[in-house]
């Protein structure tokens, strides 16, 4: 059975909770990604920061991205998947929480990200289509 560690993108780069949103945006541009995990000083995952979060919650709200901290945009407990969780659990978790990216943890350590694109490459078309339909409902 396919596990998260088999399809994830390894070595996910975190943005520190104390880093500014401007620094996070620069890191996203450099890495050519649309989201970054937010990690605290304790190295634990605090949430995910997306390019959409930056636009809607910072820029459109008239806030200064050079003063807003990435950690200020972390909302509640991050939705994650275990490195040894199987494909069905990935599909269930993404669908239930309507997310396109799942941080992968091994214990309390961030080891990668499973994105919808990773799922699309690794799993049958029907399952991916069903997941996309669920995620896109709202």
PDB file of N, CA, C and O in Angstrom, residues 60-93:
ATOM      1  N   UNK A  60      -4.811  42.644   1.183  1.00  0.00           N
ATOM      2  CA  UNK A  60      -6.166  43.171   0.999  1.00  0.00           C
ATOM      3  C   UNK A  60      -6.709  43.816   2.270  1.00  0.00           C
ATOM      4  O   UNK A  60      -7.561  44.702   2.205  1.00  0.00           O
ATOM      5  N   UNK A  61      -6.184  43.401   3.418  1.00  0.00           N
ATOM      6  CA  UNK A  61      -6.615  43.974   4.700  1.00  0.00           C
ATOM      7  C   UNK A  61      -5.828  45.246   5.040  1.00  0.00           C
ATOM      8  O   UNK A  61      -6.045  45.839   6.096  1.00  0.00           O
ATOM      9  N   UNK A  62      -4.928  45.651   4.146  1.00  0.00           N
ATOM     10  CA  UNK A  62      -4.181  46.883   4.347  1.00  0.00           C
ATOM     11  C   UNK A  62      -3.066  46.776   5.378  1.00  0.00           C
ATOM     12  O   UNK A  62      -2.582  47.786   5.881  1.00  0.00           O
ATOM     13  N   UNK A  63      -2.654  45.544   5.688  1.00  0.00           N
ATOM     14  CA  UNK A  63      -1.581  45.355   6.667  1.00  0.00           C
ATOM     15  C   UNK A  63      -0.227  45.387   5.968  1.00  0.00           C
ATOM     16  O   UNK A  63      -0.120  45.127   4.775  1.00  0.00           O
ATOM     17  N   UNK A  64       0.799  45.682   6.734  1.00  0.00           N
ATOM     18  CA  UNK A  64       2.162  45.781   6.218  1.00  0.00           C
ATOM     19  C   UNK A  64       2.841  44.412   6.288  1.00  0.00           C
ATOM     20  O   UNK A  64       3.079  43.908   7.390  1.00  0.00           O
ATOM     21  N   UNK A  65       3.156  43.788   5.160  1.00  0.00           N
ATOM     22  CA  UNK A  65       3.762  42.452   5.175  1.00  0.00           C
ATOM     23  C   UNK A  65       5.147  42.426   5.822  1.00  0.00           C
ATOM     24  O   UNK A  65       5.628  41.366   6.195  1.00  0.00           O
ATOM     25  N   UNK A  66       5.758  43.593   5.994  1.00  0.00           N
ATOM     26  CA  UNK A  66       7.072  43.612   6.635  1.00  0.00           C
ATOM     27  C   UNK A  66       6.968  43.653   8.161  1.00  0.00           C
ATOM     28  O   UNK A  66       7.985  43.578   8.845  1.00  0.00           O
ATOM     29  N   UNK A  67       5.737  43.751   8.678  1.00  0.00           N
ATOM     30  CA  UNK A  67       5.560  43.749  10.133  1.00  0.00           C
ATOM     31  C   UNK A  67       4.710  42.582  10.626  1.00  0.00           C
ATOM     32  O   UNK A  67       4.830  42.178  11.777  1.00  0.00           O
ATOM     33  N   UNK A  68       3.860  42.032   9.775  1.00  0.00           N
ATOM     34  CA  UNK A  68       3.021  40.891  10.175  1.00  0.00           C
ATOM     35  C   UNK A  68       3.889  39.635  10.224  1.00  0.00           C
ATOM     36  O   UNK A  68       4.646  39.368   9.294  1.00  0.00           O
ATOM     37  N   UNK A  69       3.786  38.888  11.303  1.00  0.00           N
ATOM     38  CA  UNK A  69       4.557  37.652  11.472  1.00  0.00           C
ATOM     39  C   UNK A  69       3.802  36.475  10.860  1.00  0.00           C
ATOM     40  O   UNK A  69       2.572  36.407  10.934  1.00  0.00           O
ATOM     41  N   UNK A  70       4.538  35.556  10.276  1.00  0.00           N
ATOM     42  CA  UNK A  70       3.920  34.363   9.683  1.00  0.00           C
ATOM     43  C   UNK A  70       3.076  33.625  10.720  1.00  0.00           C
ATOM     44  O   UNK A  70       1.974  33.158  10.424  1.00  0.00           O
ATOM     45  N   UNK A  71       3.576  33.540  11.935  1.00  0.00           N
ATOM     46  CA  UNK A  71       2.855  32.847  12.994  1.00  0.00           C
ATOM     47  C   UNK A  71       1.512  33.471  13.325  1.00  0.00           C
ATOM     48  O   UNK A  71       0.613  32.794  13.822  1.00  0.00           O
ATOM     49  N   UNK A  72       1.360  34.770  13.030  1.00  0.00           N
ATOM     50  CA  UNK A  72       0.069  35.436  13.272  1.00  0.00           C
ATOM     51  C   UNK A  72      -1.020  34.890  12.362  1.00  0.00           C
ATOM     52  O   UNK A  72      -2.202  35.050  12.641  1.00  0.00           O
ATOM     53  N   UNK A  73      -0.624  34.253  11.263  1.00  0.00           N
ATOM     54  CA  UNK A  73      -1.592  33.727  10.304  1.00  0.00           C
ATOM     55  C   UNK A  73      -1.861  32.234  10.485  1.00  0.00           C
ATOM     56  O   UNK A  73      -2.709  31.670   9.799  1.00  0.00           O
ATOM     57  N   UNK A  74      -1.146  31.596  11.416  1.00  0.00           N
ATOM     58  CA  UNK A  74      -1.396  30.178  11.705  1.00  0.00           C
ATOM     59  C   UNK A  74      -2.736  30.081  12.417  1.00  0.00           C
ATOM     60  O   UNK A  74      -3.001  30.810  13.366  1.00  0.00           O
ATOM     61  N   UNK A  75      -3.593  29.209  11.932  1.00  0.00           N
ATOM     62  CA  UNK A  75      -4.944  29.095  12.482  1.00  0.00           C
ATOM     63  C   UNK A  75      -5.137  27.747  13.150  1.00  0.00           C
ATOM     64  O   UNK A  75      -5.204  26.725  12.474  1.00  0.00           O
ATOM     65  N   UNK A  76      -5.246  27.745  14.456  1.00  0.00           N
ATOM     66  CA  UNK A  76      -5.522  26.504  15.169  1.00  0.00           C
ATOM     67  C   UNK A  76      -4.461  25.458  14.932  1.00  0.00           C
ATOM     68  O   UNK A  76      -3.338  25.752  14.545  1.00  0.00           O
ATOM     69  N   UNK A  77      -4.826  24.220  15.158  1.00  0.00           N
ATOM     70  CA  UNK A  77      -3.894  23.117  14.984  1.00  0.00           C
ATOM     71  C   UNK A  77      -3.786  22.753  13.504  1.00  0.00           C
ATOM     72  O   UNK A  77      -4.778  22.680  12.790  1.00  0.00           O
ATOM     73  N   UNK A  78      -2.568  22.552  13.060  1.00  0.00           N
ATOM     74  CA  UNK A  78      -2.327  22.223  11.658  1.00  0.00           C
ATOM     75  C   UNK A  78      -2.870  20.829  11.339  1.00  0.00           C
ATOM     76  O   UNK A  78      -2.749  19.907  12.138  1.00  0.00           O
ATOM     77  N   UNK A  79      -3.464  20.688  10.174  1.00  0.00           N
ATOM     78  CA  UNK A  79      -3.909  19.389   9.690  1.00  0.00           C
ATOM     79  C   UNK A  79      -2.693  18.709   9.082  1.00  0.00           C
ATOM     80  O   UNK A  79      -2.038  19.268   8.198  1.00  0.00           O
ATOM     81  N   UNK A  80      -2.364  17.518   9.574  1.00  0.00           N
ATOM     82  CA  UNK A  80      -1.167  16.805   9.117  1.00  0.00           C
ATOM     83  C   UNK A  80      -1.509  15.362   8.777  1.00  0.00           C
ATOM     84  O   UNK A  80      -2.617  14.896   9.027  1.00  0.00           O
ATOM     85  N   UNK A  81      -0.524  14.699   8.243  1.00  0.00           N
ATOM     86  CA  UNK A  81      -0.622  13.268   7.956  1.00  0.00           C
ATOM     87  C   UNK A  81       0.677  12.630   8.452  1.00  0.00           C
ATOM     88  O   UNK A  81       1.735  13.256   8.389  1.00  0.00           O
ATOM     89  N   UNK A  82       0.578  11.420   8.965  1.00  0.00           N
ATOM     90  CA  UNK A  82       1.774  10.703   9.403  1.00  0.00           C
ATOM     91  C   UNK A  82       2.523  10.134   8.217  1.00  0.00           C
ATOM     92  O   UNK A  82       1.920   9.754   7.201  1.00  0.00           O
ATOM     93  N   UNK A  83       3.823  10.048   8.327  1.00  0.00           N
ATOM     94  CA  UNK A  83       4.656   9.556   7.237  1.00  0.00           C
ATOM     95  C   UNK A  83       4.277   8.141   6.810  1.00  0.00           C
ATOM     96  O   UNK A  83       4.412   7.775   5.644  1.00  0.00           O
ATOM     97  N   UNK A  84       3.793   7.332   7.755  1.00  0.00           N
ATOM     98  CA  UNK A  84       3.437   5.950   7.432  1.00  0.00           C
ATOM     99  C   UNK A  84       1.938   5.744   7.205  1.00  0.00           C
ATOM    100  O   UNK A  84       1.490   4.606   7.063  1.00  0.00           O
ATOM    101  N   UNK A  85       1.168   6.843   7.163  1.00  0.00           N
ATOM    102  CA  UNK A  85      -0.255   6.719   6.848  1.00  0.00           C
ATOM    103  C   UNK A  85      -0.407   6.345   5.378  1.00  0.00           C
ATOM    104  O   UNK A  85       0.374   6.771   4.527  1.00  0.00           O
ATOM    105  N   UNK A  86      -1.435   5.562   5.091  1.00  0.00           N
ATOM    106  CA  UNK A  86      -1.613   5.079   3.721  1.00  0.00           C
ATOM    107  C   UNK A  86      -2.399   6.064   2.858  1.00  0.00           C
ATOM    108  O   UNK A  86      -2.904   7.076   3.337  1.00  0.00           O
ATOM    109  N   UNK A  87      -2.485   5.721   1.581  1.00  0.00           N
ATOM    110  CA  UNK A  87      -3.121   6.592   0.597  1.00  0.00           C
ATOM    111  C   UNK A  87      -4.576   6.889   0.943  1.00  0.00           C
ATOM    112  O   UNK A  87      -5.046   8.014   0.750  1.00  0.00           O
ATOM    113  N   UNK A  88      -5.295   5.916   1.454  1.00  0.00           N
ATOM    114  CA  UNK A  88      -6.699   6.136   1.823  1.00  0.00           C
ATOM    115  C   UNK A  88      -6.820   7.200   2.913  1.00  0.00           C
ATOM    116  O   UNK A  88      -7.724   8.020   2.893  1.00  0.00           O
ATOM    117  N   UNK A  89      -5.886   7.192   3.862  1.00  0.00           N
ATOM    118  CA  UNK A  89      -5.889   8.198   4.930  1.00  0.00           C
ATOM    119  C   UNK A  89      -5.550   9.583   4.375  1.00  0.00           C
ATOM    120  O   UNK A  89      -6.113  10.591   4.802  1.00  0.00           O
ATOM    121  N   UNK A  90      -4.654   9.637   3.409  1.00  0.00           N
ATOM    122  CA  UNK A  90      -4.330  10.907   2.759  1.00  0.00           C
ATOM    123  C   UNK A  90      -5.581  11.464   2.083  1.00  0.00           C
ATOM    124  O   UNK A  90      -5.930  12.632   2.275  1.00  0.00           O
ATOM    125  N   UNK A  91      -6.262  10.628   1.312  1.00  0.00           N
ATOM    126  CA  UNK A  91      -7.468  11.060   0.605  1.00  0.00           C
ATOM    127  C   UNK A  91      -8.552  11.505   1.585  1.00  0.00           C
ATOM    128  O   UNK A  91      -9.191  12.542   1.397  1.00  0.00           O
ATOM    129  N   UNK A  92      -8.741  10.724   2.656  1.00  0.00           N
ATOM    130  CA  UNK A  92      -9.765  11.052   3.648  1.00  0.00           C
ATOM    131  C   UNK A  92      -9.461  12.386   4.329  1.00  0.00           C
ATOM    132  O   UNK A  92     -10.333  13.244   4.450  1.00  0.00           O
ATOM    133  N   UNK A  93      -8.213  12.571   4.725  1.00  0.00           N
ATOM    134  CA  UNK A  93      -7.829  13.786   5.443  1.00  0.00           C
ATOM    135  C   UNK A  93      -7.926  15.015   4.550  1.00  0.00           C
ATOM    136  O   UNK A  93      -8.473  16.047   4.960  1.00  0.00           O
TER     137      UNK A  93
END
